[in-house]
Amino acid sequence: MVVDDEPSIRDLLSASLRFSGFEVLTAADGQEAVEVAERASPDLVVLDVMLPDLDGFEVAKRIGTPVLFLTARDATEDKIAGLRVGDDYVTKPFSLEEVQARIRAVLRRTRGEGGPVSRLKVADLELDEDAREVWRGGRQVRLSPTEFKLLHYFMVNAGRVLSKAQILDHVWNYDFGGDAGVVESYVSYLRRKVDDVEPRLIHTLRSVGYVLREPPAG
Amino acid sequence: MVVDDEPSIRDLLSASLRFSGFEVLTAADGQEAVEVAERASPDLVVLDVMLPDLDGFEVAKRIGTPVLFLTARDATEDKIAGLRVGDDYVTKPFSLEEVQARIRAVLRRTRGEGGPVSRLKVADLELDEDAREVWRGGRQVRLSPTEFKLLHYFMVNAGRVLSKAQILDHVWNYDFGGDAGVVESYVSYLRRKVDDVEPRLIHTLRSVGYVLREPPAG
DNA sequence: GTGAGCCTTCAGCAAACCCTCAGGTGATTT
DNA sequence: AAATCACCTGAGGGTTTGCTGAAGGCTCAC
């Protein structure tokens, strides 16, 4: 369930999550959130801390499900420190990659360990979501936060062609105003750090986008 | 549904789409688009971003269907960053091939995966629309964007004779000013890259056009 | 405050690509 | 047989696109 009073944020999140295969309910304020949660008992609630009626933490107390809080970047740290075990938070403005990563992490912790694995693998390239660690051919590689998110997005969509606009939409914050040149820079960084050996995994499709995939035998 | 204030664009698109078997409604501005969409609930809307009354993104928000945006090549890199998941865009001036390819891609993503396959096959020549990969007899071939569009047009119309004018109209941008000589050049490129082995698939019909087809066994 | 790492922009360079053109080839007409 | 026509293809130039090093500004830890 997605709870936010801004329709644009609500739509952005629910569309993105539905596209990834989640069933999504929405609510626009705390009152509605509590009602919907009682009727439908969702697995997880994405919850804006700032709501017009009730405080987000108040809503969390009344519904018994795990929560991913959305909070302004400058919000007071002490409140966040009061998170219940199992909950988590991301700051606005966020990137879709980040929200989805946190959601999966919360669900993994909540439902026993039998959940989806947190380790992605393409050829001899491996990425551990929980540990935030990356290996290429046995060698560990250090990545910056953005590099990590980008590589994660590539690996989740391995074999699929991704346009620069698509990458921008998912990996960068939704309010990012710049142009797609950043994506080129970061692909360049990633190539240097994790794709400097054969077989090359990140391929450029001129005027179309990029793909991460193992080159076919042909 | 096709929404554009320029009648020439509207007619070009709707005629092309009807010919391909789609049912097409049109609207000339945002107001009309919203009304028609509510009454008829189309599967997809091809929507110009620049409309006389409402902004294209505003229209998209009010109608619940997937959207393929039409946008000018220069402006808007940042605005496009606000695309909803599942939507897509093409820049003006476009080619009909490109618009149709994007439409099919959006529809494929939107209605479950059970949609039409994205893999075309003629003899031992194969083309994957999603992965943008082309194979001839097990051997992968790299094509430039225009080469790819041309081959795709040939394969969709396999067995049908295509005149150079027809090819120009579908594969090249609608504002292309040059003559049909380009088509000859690109057919030549294609032959070298994907038709350099028996059986030959691309055949010239002197003063008529070209066909892609497997020669009859006799 | 200072420094390190990080994010973003920019510009110069390199490669790929698109289109034109002209000479050549083979078929068709005169 | 000669002339004509349609087409093929190699070469070349102008343009677009992408890569990468460098620089500036920002944040955060110390």
Coordinates of C-alpha atoms (C1' of nucleotides) in Angstrom, one line a residue:
Chain A
M1 CA 0.0 0.0 0.0
V2 CA 1.2 3.5 -0.9
V3 CA 0.2 6.4 1.3
D4 CA 1.0 10.0 0.3
D5 CA -1.1 13.1 -0.1
E6 CA 0.7 14.2 -3.3
P7 CA -1.0 12.5 -6.3
S8 CA 2.1 12.7 -8.4
I9 CA 4.2 10.8 -5.9
R10 CA 1.4 8.3 -5.3
D11 CA 1.0 7.6 -9.1
L12 CA 4.8 7.4 -9.6
L13 CA 5.2 4.8 -6.9
S14 CA 2.1 2.8 -7.6
A15 CA 2.8 2.6 -11.3
S16 CA 6.4 1.6 -10.8
L17 CA 5.5 -1.1 -8.2
R18 CA 2.6 -2.5 -10.3
F19 CA 5.0 -2.7 -13.2
S20 CA 7.3 -4.8 -11.1
G21 CA 4.6 -7.2 -10.3
F22 CA 3.3 -5.9 -6.9
E23 CA -0.4 -5.5 -6.2
V24 CA -0.8 -2.0 -5.0
L25 CA -3.5 -0.1 -3.0
T26 CA -3.3 3.6 -2.3
A27 CA -4.4 6.1 0.3
A28 CA -4.2 9.9 0.4
D29 CA -4.2 10.5 4.1
G30 CA -3.8 8.8 7.5
Q31 CA -7.5 8.2 8.1
E32 CA -7.9 6.4 4.8
A33 CA -4.7 4.5 5.2
V34 CA -5.8 3.0 8.5
E35 CA -9.2 2.0 7.0
V36 CA -7.7 0.4 3.9
A37 CA -5.0 -1.4 5.9
E38 CA -7.6 -2.9 8.2
R39 CA -9.7 -4.2 5.4
A40 CA -7.0 -5.4 3.1
S41 CA -4.0 -6.1 5.5
P42 CA -1.2 -5.4 3.0
D43 CA 2.2 -7.0 3.3
L44 CA 3.9 -3.6 3.5
V45 CA 3.0 0.1 3.6
V46 CA 5.0 2.9 2.0
L47 CA 4.1 5.8 4.2
D48 CA 4.8 9.5 3.9
V49 CA 5.7 10.9 7.3
M50 CA 4.0 14.2 6.6
L51 CA 0.3 13.7 6.1
P52 CA -2.4 16.3 6.3
D53 CA -4.3 14.7 9.2
L54 CA -2.4 12.1 11.2
D55 CA 1.3 11.8 11.7
G56 CA 2.9 9.0 9.8
F57 CA 4.3 7.4 12.9
E58 CA 0.8 7.5 14.4
V59 CA -0.5 5.6 11.4
A60 CA 2.2 3.1 11.7
K61 CA 1.3 2.4 15.3
R62 CA -2.3 1.7 14.4
I63 CA -1.6 -0.7 11.5
G64 CA 0.3 -3.8 12.3
T65 CA 2.3 -4.2 9.1
P66 CA 5.9 -3.4 8.2
V67 CA 6.5 0.2 7.0
L68 CA 8.8 2.0 4.7
F69 CA 8.7 5.7 5.6
L70 CA 9.1 8.5 3.2
T71 CA 10.6 11.6 4.8
A72 CA 12.1 14.9 3.8
R73 CA 15.8 15.0 3.7
D74 CA 16.2 17.5 6.5
A75 CA 13.8 15.7 8.9
T76 CA 14.9 15.3 12.4
E77 CA 17.1 12.3 12.9
D78 CA 15.8 11.5 16.3
K79 CA 12.4 10.5 15.1
I80 CA 13.8 8.2 12.5
A81 CA 15.9 6.7 15.3
G82 CA 12.6 5.6 16.8
L83 CA 11.9 3.2 14.0
R84 CA 10.5 -0.1 15.0
V85 CA 12.6 -3.1 14.2
G86 CA 12.0 -4.3 10.6
D87 CA 10.9 -0.9 9.4
D88 CA 13.1 1.4 7.2
Y89 CA 12.9 4.8 5.5
V90 CA 14.0 6.7 2.4
T91 CA 14.3 10.4 2.0
K92 CA 12.6 12.6 -0.5
P93 CA 13.4 13.1 -3.3
F94 CA 14.1 9.4 -3.9
S95 CA 14.9 7.2 -6.9
L96 CA 12.6 4.3 -7.8
E97 CA 15.6 2.0 -7.6
E98 CA 16.1 2.9 -4.1
V99 CA 12.5 2.5 -3.0
Q100 CA 12.2 -0.9 -4.6
A101 CA 15.5 -2.0 -3.1
R102 CA 14.3 -1.0 0.4
I103 CA 10.9 -2.6 -0.1
R104 CA 12.5 -5.9 -1.1
A105 CA 14.9 -5.7 1.9
V106 CA 12.0 -5.1 4.3
L107 CA 10.0 -8.0 2.8
R108 CA 13.0 -10.2 3.0
R109 CA 13.5 -9.5 6.6
T110 CA 9.8 -9.8 7.5
R111 CA 8.8 -13.0 5.8
G112 CA 11.3 -15.6 6.8
E113 CA 14.5 -16.0 4.9
G114 CA 12.8 -18.1 2.2
G115 CA 12.2 -14.9 0.2
P116 CA 13.9 -13.9 -3.0
V117 CA 17.7 -14.1 -2.9
S118 CA 19.6 -10.9 -2.5
R119 CA 22.5 -12.0 -4.7
L120 CA 22.4 -11.2 -8.4
K121 CA 24.8 -12.9 -10.9
V122 CA 25.6 -12.3 -14.5
A123 CA 28.5 -14.2 -15.9
D124 CA 31.4 -13.7 -13.4
L125 CA 29.8 -10.5 -12.1
E126 CA 28.1 -10.7 -8.8
L127 CA 26.2 -8.3 -6.6
D128 CA 25.0 -8.7 -3.1
E129 CA 22.1 -6.4 -2.2
D130 CA 22.3 -6.7 1.5
A131 CA 26.0 -6.4 1.9
R132 CA 26.2 -3.8 -0.9
E133 CA 29.2 -5.7 -2.3
V134 CA 30.2 -6.3 -5.9
W135 CA 32.6 -8.9 -7.3
R136 CA 34.0 -9.3 -10.8
G137 CA 35.7 -12.6 -11.4
G138 CA 36.4 -13.1 -7.7
R139 CA 37.8 -9.6 -7.2
Q140 CA 35.8 -7.3 -5.0
V141 CA 35.1 -3.9 -6.4
R142 CA 34.2 -0.7 -4.4
L143 CA 31.4 1.3 -5.9
S144 CA 29.9 4.7 -4.9
P145 CA 26.2 4.8 -4.1
T146 CA 25.1 5.9 -7.6
E147 CA 27.4 3.4 -9.3
F148 CA 25.9 0.7 -7.1
K149 CA 22.3 1.7 -7.9
L150 CA 23.1 1.8 -11.6
L151 CA 24.8 -1.5 -11.7
H152 CA 21.9 -3.0 -9.7
Y153 CA 19.4 -1.7 -12.2
F154 CA 21.4 -3.1 -15.0
M155 CA 21.6 -6.5 -13.3
V156 CA 17.9 -6.7 -12.4
N157 CA 17.2 -6.0 -16.1
A158 CA 20.0 -8.1 -17.5
G159 CA 19.4 -8.9 -21.2
R160 CA 16.9 -6.1 -21.6
V161 CA 17.7 -2.9 -23.6
L162 CA 17.5 0.2 -21.4
S163 CA 17.3 3.7 -22.8
K164 CA 19.1 6.5 -21.1
A165 CA 15.8 8.2 -20.3
Q166 CA 14.6 4.9 -18.7
I167 CA 17.8 4.7 -16.6
L168 CA 17.4 8.3 -15.6
D169 CA 13.9 7.7 -14.4
H170 CA 14.8 4.7 -12.3
V171 CA 18.2 5.3 -10.9
W172 CA 18.2 9.1 -10.4
N173 CA 15.9 11.0 -8.0
Y174 CA 12.6 12.0 -9.5
D175 CA 13.4 15.7 -9.3
F176 CA 16.7 15.4 -11.1
G177 CA 16.8 18.3 -13.6
G178 CA 19.9 17.5 -15.6
D179 CA 20.2 15.7 -18.9
A180 CA 21.2 12.2 -19.8
G181 CA 24.8 13.1 -20.0
V182 CA 25.3 11.9 -16.4
V183 CA 24.3 8.4 -17.4
E184 CA 27.1 8.3 -19.9
S185 CA 29.6 9.4 -17.3
Y186 CA 28.4 6.7 -14.9
V187 CA 28.4 4.0 -17.5
S188 CA 32.0 5.0 -18.1
Y189 CA 32.8 4.7 -14.4
L190 CA 31.2 1.3 -14.2
R191 CA 33.0 0.1 -17.2
R192 CA 36.3 1.1 -15.7
K193 CA 35.5 -0.6 -12.4
V194 CA 33.7 -3.7 -13.2
D195 CA 33.8 -4.2 -17.0
D196 CA 37.5 -3.9 -17.7
V197 CA 38.0 -7.6 -18.5
E198 CA 36.6 -10.0 -21.1
P199 CA 33.9 -10.9 -21.7
R200 CA 32.5 -7.3 -21.8
L201 CA 29.0 -7.2 -20.3
I202 CA 27.9 -3.6 -20.8
H203 CA 27.1 -2.9 -24.4
T204 CA 26.2 0.3 -26.1
L205 CA 23.4 0.3 -28.6
R206 CA 24.0 3.6 -30.5
S207 CA 21.0 6.0 -30.2
V208 CA 19.0 3.3 -28.4
G209 CA 20.5 2.7 -25.0
Y210 CA 22.6 0.1 -23.1
V211 CA 22.3 -3.6 -22.3
L212 CA 24.0 -5.7 -19.7
R213 CA 24.4 -9.2 -21.0
E214 CA 26.8 -12.0 -21.7
P215 CA 27.7 -11.8 -25.4
P216 CA 26.2 -14.7 -27.3
A217 CA 28.4 -17.5 -28.6
G218 CA 27.8 -16.5 -32.2
Chain B
M1 CA -6.2 7.1 -30.2
V2 CA -4.1 9.7 -32.0
V3 CA -3.9 13.2 -30.5
D4 CA -2.1 16.0 -32.4
D5 CA -3.2 19.5 -33.5
E6 CA -1.5 19.3 -36.9
P7 CA -4.0 17.6 -39.3
S8 CA -1.2 16.2 -41.5
I9 CA 0.4 14.3 -38.6
R10 CA -2.9 13.1 -37.4
D11 CA -3.9 11.8 -40.8
L12 CA -0.5 10.3 -41.5
L13 CA -0.6 8.3 -38.2
S14 CA -4.2 7.3 -38.3
A15 CA -4.0 6.1 -41.9
S16 CA -0.9 4.1 -41.2
L17 CA -2.3 2.5 -38.1
R18 CA -5.6 1.7 -39.6
F19 CA -3.8 0.0 -42.5
S20 CA -1.9 -2.1 -39.9
G21 CA -5.2 -3.3 -38.5
F22 CA -5.7 -1.0 -35.5
E23 CA -8.9 0.8 -34.8
V24 CA -8.1 4.4 -34.5
L25 CA -9.8 7.4 -32.9
T26 CA -8.4 11.0 -33.2
A27 CA -8.5 14.2 -31.2
A28 CA -7.1 17.6 -32.1
D29 CA -6.5 19.0 -28.6
G30 CA -6.3 18.0 -25.0
Q31 CA -9.8 18.8 -24.1
E32 CA -11.2 16.6 -26.8
A33 CA -8.6 13.9 -26.0
V34 CA -9.8 13.6 -22.4
E35 CA -13.5 13.4 -23.5
V36 CA -12.9 10.8 -26.2
A37 CA -10.7 8.7 -23.9
E38 CA -13.4 8.7 -21.2
R39 CA -16.1 7.5 -23.6
A40 CA -14.1 5.0 -25.6
S41 CA -11.2 4.0 -23.2
P42 CA -8.6 3.2 -25.9
D43 CA -5.8 0.7 -25.3
L44 CA -3.2 3.3 -26.0
V45 CA -2.8 7.0 -26.8
V46 CA -0.3 8.5 -29.2
L47 CA 0.0 12.0 -27.7
D48 CA 1.7 15.1 -28.9
V49 CA 3.4 16.9 -25.9
M50 CA 2.7 20.3 -27.4
L51 CA -1.0 20.9 -27.6
P52 CA -2.8 24.2 -28.0
D53 CA -4.8 23.9 -24.8
L54 CA -3.5 21.4 -22.2
D55 CA 0.0 20.1 -21.8
G56 CA 0.4 16.5 -23.0
F57 CA 1.6 15.3 -19.6
E58 CA -1.5 16.8 -18.1
V59 CA -3.7 14.9 -20.5
A60 CA -1.8 11.7 -19.7
K61 CA -2.5 12.2 -16.0
R62 CA -6.2 12.5 -16.6
I63 CA -6.6 9.5 -18.8
G64 CA -5.6 6.2 -17.4
T65 CA -4.2 4.5 -20.5
P66 CA -0.6 3.9 -21.6
V67 CA 0.8 6.8 -23.6
L68 CA 3.3 7.1 -26.5
F69 CA 4.5 10.7 -26.5
L70 CA 5.5 12.7 -29.5
T71 CA 8.0 15.4 -28.8
A72 CA 10.3 17.8 -30.6
R73 CA 13.9 16.5 -30.9
D74 CA 15.5 19.4 -29.1
A75 CA 13.5 20.6 -26.1
T76 CA 12.4 18.5 -23.2
E77 CA 15.1 16.1 -22.3
D78 CA 14.3 17.0 -18.7
K79 CA 10.5 16.8 -19.2
I80 CA 10.7 13.4 -20.7
A81 CA 12.3 12.4 -17.4
G82 CA 8.8 12.5 -16.0
L83 CA 7.6 9.6 -18.0
R84 CA 5.4 7.1 -16.1
V85 CA 6.6 3.5 -16.1
G86 CA 5.3 1.8 -19.2
D87 CA 5.0 4.9 -21.2
D88 CA 7.5 5.8 -24.0
Y89 CA 8.2 8.5 -26.5
V90 CA 9.5 9.2 -30.0
T91 CA 10.9 12.5 -31.3
K92 CA 9.6 14.4 -34.2
P93 CA 10.2 14.0 -37.1
F94 CA 9.6 10.3 -36.7
S95 CA 9.3 7.4 -39.1
L96 CA 6.2 5.2 -39.3
E97 CA 8.2 2.1 -38.6
E98 CA 9.5 3.6 -35.4
V99 CA 6.1 4.7 -34.1
Q100 CA 4.6 1.3 -34.8
A101 CA 7.5 -0.5 -33.2
R102 CA 7.1 1.6 -30.0
I103 CA 3.3 1.1 -30.0
R104 CA 3.7 -2.6 -30.1
A105 CA 6.4 -2.5 -27.5
V106 CA 4.2 -0.5 -25.1
L107 CA 1.2 -2.8 -25.7
R108 CA 3.4 -5.8 -25.2
R109 CA 4.5 -4.5 -21.8
T110 CA 1.1 -3.4 -20.8
R111 CA -1.1 -6.4 -21.5
G112 CA 0.7 -9.3 -19.9
E113 CA 3.5 -11.1 -21.7
G114 CA 1.0 -13.2 -23.6
G115 CA 1.0 -10.7 -26.4
P116 CA 2.4 -11.1 -29.8
V117 CA 5.9 -12.4 -30.0
S118 CA 8.8 -10.0 -30.6
R119 CA 10.7 -12.4 -32.7
L120 CA 10.4 -12.4 -36.5
K121 CA 11.7 -15.3 -38.6
V122 CA 12.2 -15.8 -42.4
A123 CA 14.2 -18.9 -43.4
D124 CA 17.4 -18.8 -41.3
L125 CA 17.1 -15.1 -40.7
E126 CA 15.8 -14.0 -37.3
L127 CA 15.2 -10.6 -35.7
D128 CA 14.3 -9.9 -32.1
E129 CA 12.6 -6.6 -31.6
D130 CA 13.2 -6.3 -27.9
A131 CA 16.8 -7.3 -27.8
R132 CA 17.5 -5.6 -31.1
E133 CA 19.4 -8.6 -32.3
V134 CA 19.6 -10.1 -35.7
W135 CA 20.8 -13.5 -36.6
R136 CA 21.6 -15.1 -40.0
G137 CA 22.1 -18.9 -39.9
G138 CA 23.1 -18.9 -36.2
R139 CA 25.5 -16.0 -36.7
Q140 CA 24.7 -12.7 -35.0
V141 CA 24.9 -9.6 -37.1
R142 CA 25.3 -6.0 -35.9
L143 CA 23.1 -3.4 -37.7
S144 CA 22.9 0.4 -37.5
P145 CA 19.5 1.9 -36.5
T146 CA 18.4 2.5 -40.1
E147 CA 19.6 -0.9 -41.2
F148 CA 17.6 -2.4 -38.4
K149 CA 14.5 -0.5 -39.2
L150 CA 14.7 -1.4 -42.9
L151 CA 15.2 -5.1 -42.2
H152 CA 12.4 -5.0 -39.8
Y153 CA 10.1 -3.5 -42.4
F154 CA 11.1 -6.1 -44.9
M155 CA 10.5 -8.9 -42.4
V156 CA 7.1 -7.7 -41.3
N157 CA 6.2 -7.6 -45.0
A158 CA 7.9 -10.8 -46.0
G159 CA 6.7 -12.0 -49.3
R160 CA 5.2 -8.7 -50.2
V161 CA 6.7 -6.5 -52.9
L162 CA 7.7 -3.1 -51.6
S163 CA 8.4 -0.1 -53.8
K164 CA 11.2 2.2 -53.0
A165 CA 8.7 5.0 -52.4
Q166 CA 6.8 2.8 -50.0
I167 CA 10.0 2.0 -48.1
L168 CA 11.0 5.6 -48.0
D169 CA 7.6 6.5 -46.5
H170 CA 7.7 3.9 -43.8
V171 CA 11.3 3.6 -42.8
W172 CA 12.6 7.2 -43.2
N173 CA 11.4 10.3 -41.3
Y174 CA 8.4 11.9 -42.8
D175 CA 10.3 15.1 -43.5
F176 CA 13.1 13.4 -45.4
G177 CA 13.9 15.5 -48.4
G178 CA 16.3 13.3 -50.4
D179 CA 15.5 10.8 -53.1
A180 CA 15.1 7.0 -53.2
G181 CA 18.8 6.5 -53.8
V182 CA 19.3 6.0 -50.1
V183 CA 17.1 3.0 -50.2
E184 CA 19.5 1.4 -52.7
S185 CA 22.4 2.1 -50.5
Y186 CA 20.8 0.6 -47.5
V187 CA 19.6 -2.5 -49.3
S188 CA 23.2 -2.9 -50.4
Y189 CA 24.4 -2.6 -46.8
L190 CA 21.8 -5.1 -45.7
R191 CA 22.8 -7.6 -48.4
R192 CA 26.4 -7.4 -47.4
K193 CA 25.6 -7.9 -43.7
V194 CA 22.7 -10.4 -43.6
D195 CA 22.2 -11.7 -47.2
D196 CA 25.7 -12.9 -48.1
V197 CA 24.9 -16.6 -48.0
E198 CA 22.5 -18.9 -49.9
P199 CA 19.6 -18.8 -50.1
R200 CA 19.4 -15.2 -51.0
L201 CA 16.4 -13.6 -49.4
I202 CA 16.4 -10.0 -50.7
H203 CA 15.3 -9.9 -54.3
T204 CA 15.2 -6.9 -56.7
L205 CA 12.3 -6.6 -59.0
R206 CA 13.6 -4.2 -61.6
S207 CA 11.6 -0.9 -61.8
V208 CA 9.1 -2.3 -59.3
G209 CA 10.8 -2.7 -55.9
Y210 CA 12.2 -5.3 -53.6
V211 CA 10.9 -8.4 -51.8
L212 CA 12.2 -10.4 -48.9
R213 CA 11.3 -14.0 -49.3
E214 CA 12.6 -17.5 -49.4
P215 CA 13.0 -18.6 -53.0
P216 CA 10.6 -21.5 -53.9
A217 CA 12.1 -25.0 -53.7
G218 CA 11.7 -25.5 -57.4
Chain C
dG1 C1' 38.2 24.6 8.7
dT2 C1' 40.1 21.1 5.8
dG3 C1' 40.2 17.3 3.0
dA4 C1' 38.3 13.3 0.6
dG5 C1' 35.0 11.3 -1.9
dC6 C1' 31.2 12.0 -4.7
dC7 C1' 28.0 14.1 -8.2
dT8 C1' 27.5 16.7 -12.3
dT9 C1' 28.8 19.5 -16.3
dC10 C1' 31.6 20.3 -20.1
dA11 C1' 34.6 20.1 -24.0
dG12 C1' 37.6 17.7 -27.1
dC13 C1' 38.2 13.6 -29.4
dA14 C1' 36.9 9.3 -31.8
dA15 C1' 33.9 6.3 -33.9
dA16 C1' 29.7 5.3 -36.1
dC17 C1' 26.4 6.7 -39.1
dC18 C1' 23.8 8.8 -42.8
dC19 C1' 23.5 10.5 -47.2
dT20 C1' 25.3 11.8 -51.8
dC21 C1' 27.5 10.9 -55.9
dA22 C1' 29.7 8.8 -59.7
dG23 C1' 31.5 4.9 -62.2
dG24 C1' 30.4 0.3 -63.4
dT25 C1' 27.3 -3.7 -64.5
dG26 C1' 23.7 -6.0 -66.5
dA27 C1' 19.1 -5.9 -68.4
dT28 C1' 16.0 -3.8 -71.7
dT29 C1' 14.7 -1.1 -75.5
dT30 C1' 15.6 1.0 -80.0
Chain D
dA1 C1' 24.8 -3.4 -81.8
dA2 C1' 24.1 0.7 -79.6
dA3 C1' 21.8 3.4 -76.5
dT4 C1' 19.2 3.6 -72.5
dC5 C1' 17.7 2.5 -68.1
dA6 C1' 17.7 0.7 -63.3
dC7 C1' 20.4 -0.7 -60.1
dC8 C1' 24.7 -1.8 -57.4
dT9 C1' 28.5 -0.4 -54.7
dG10 C1' 32.7 2.0 -53.2
dA11 C1' 34.3 6.3 -51.7
dG12 C1' 33.9 10.5 -49.2
dG13 C1' 32.2 14.3 -46.4
dG14 C1' 29.3 16.2 -43.0
dT15 C1' 26.8 15.1 -39.0
dT16 C1' 25.5 12.8 -34.9
dT17 C1' 26.5 10.1 -30.9
dG18 C1' 29.2 8.4 -27.4
dC19 C1' 33.5 8.2 -24.5
dT20 C1' 36.5 10.1 -21.2
dG21 C1' 39.5 13.3 -18.8
dA22 C1' 39.2 17.5 -16.2
dA23 C1' 37.2 20.8 -13.3
dG24 C1' 34.0 22.8 -10.0
dG25 C1' 30.9 22.5 -6.3
dC26 C1' 28.8 19.9 -2.8
dT27 C1' 28.5 17.0 1.4
dC28 C1' 30.2 14.8 5.2
dA29 C1' 33.7 13.2 8.4
dC30 C1' 37.4 14.5 11.0

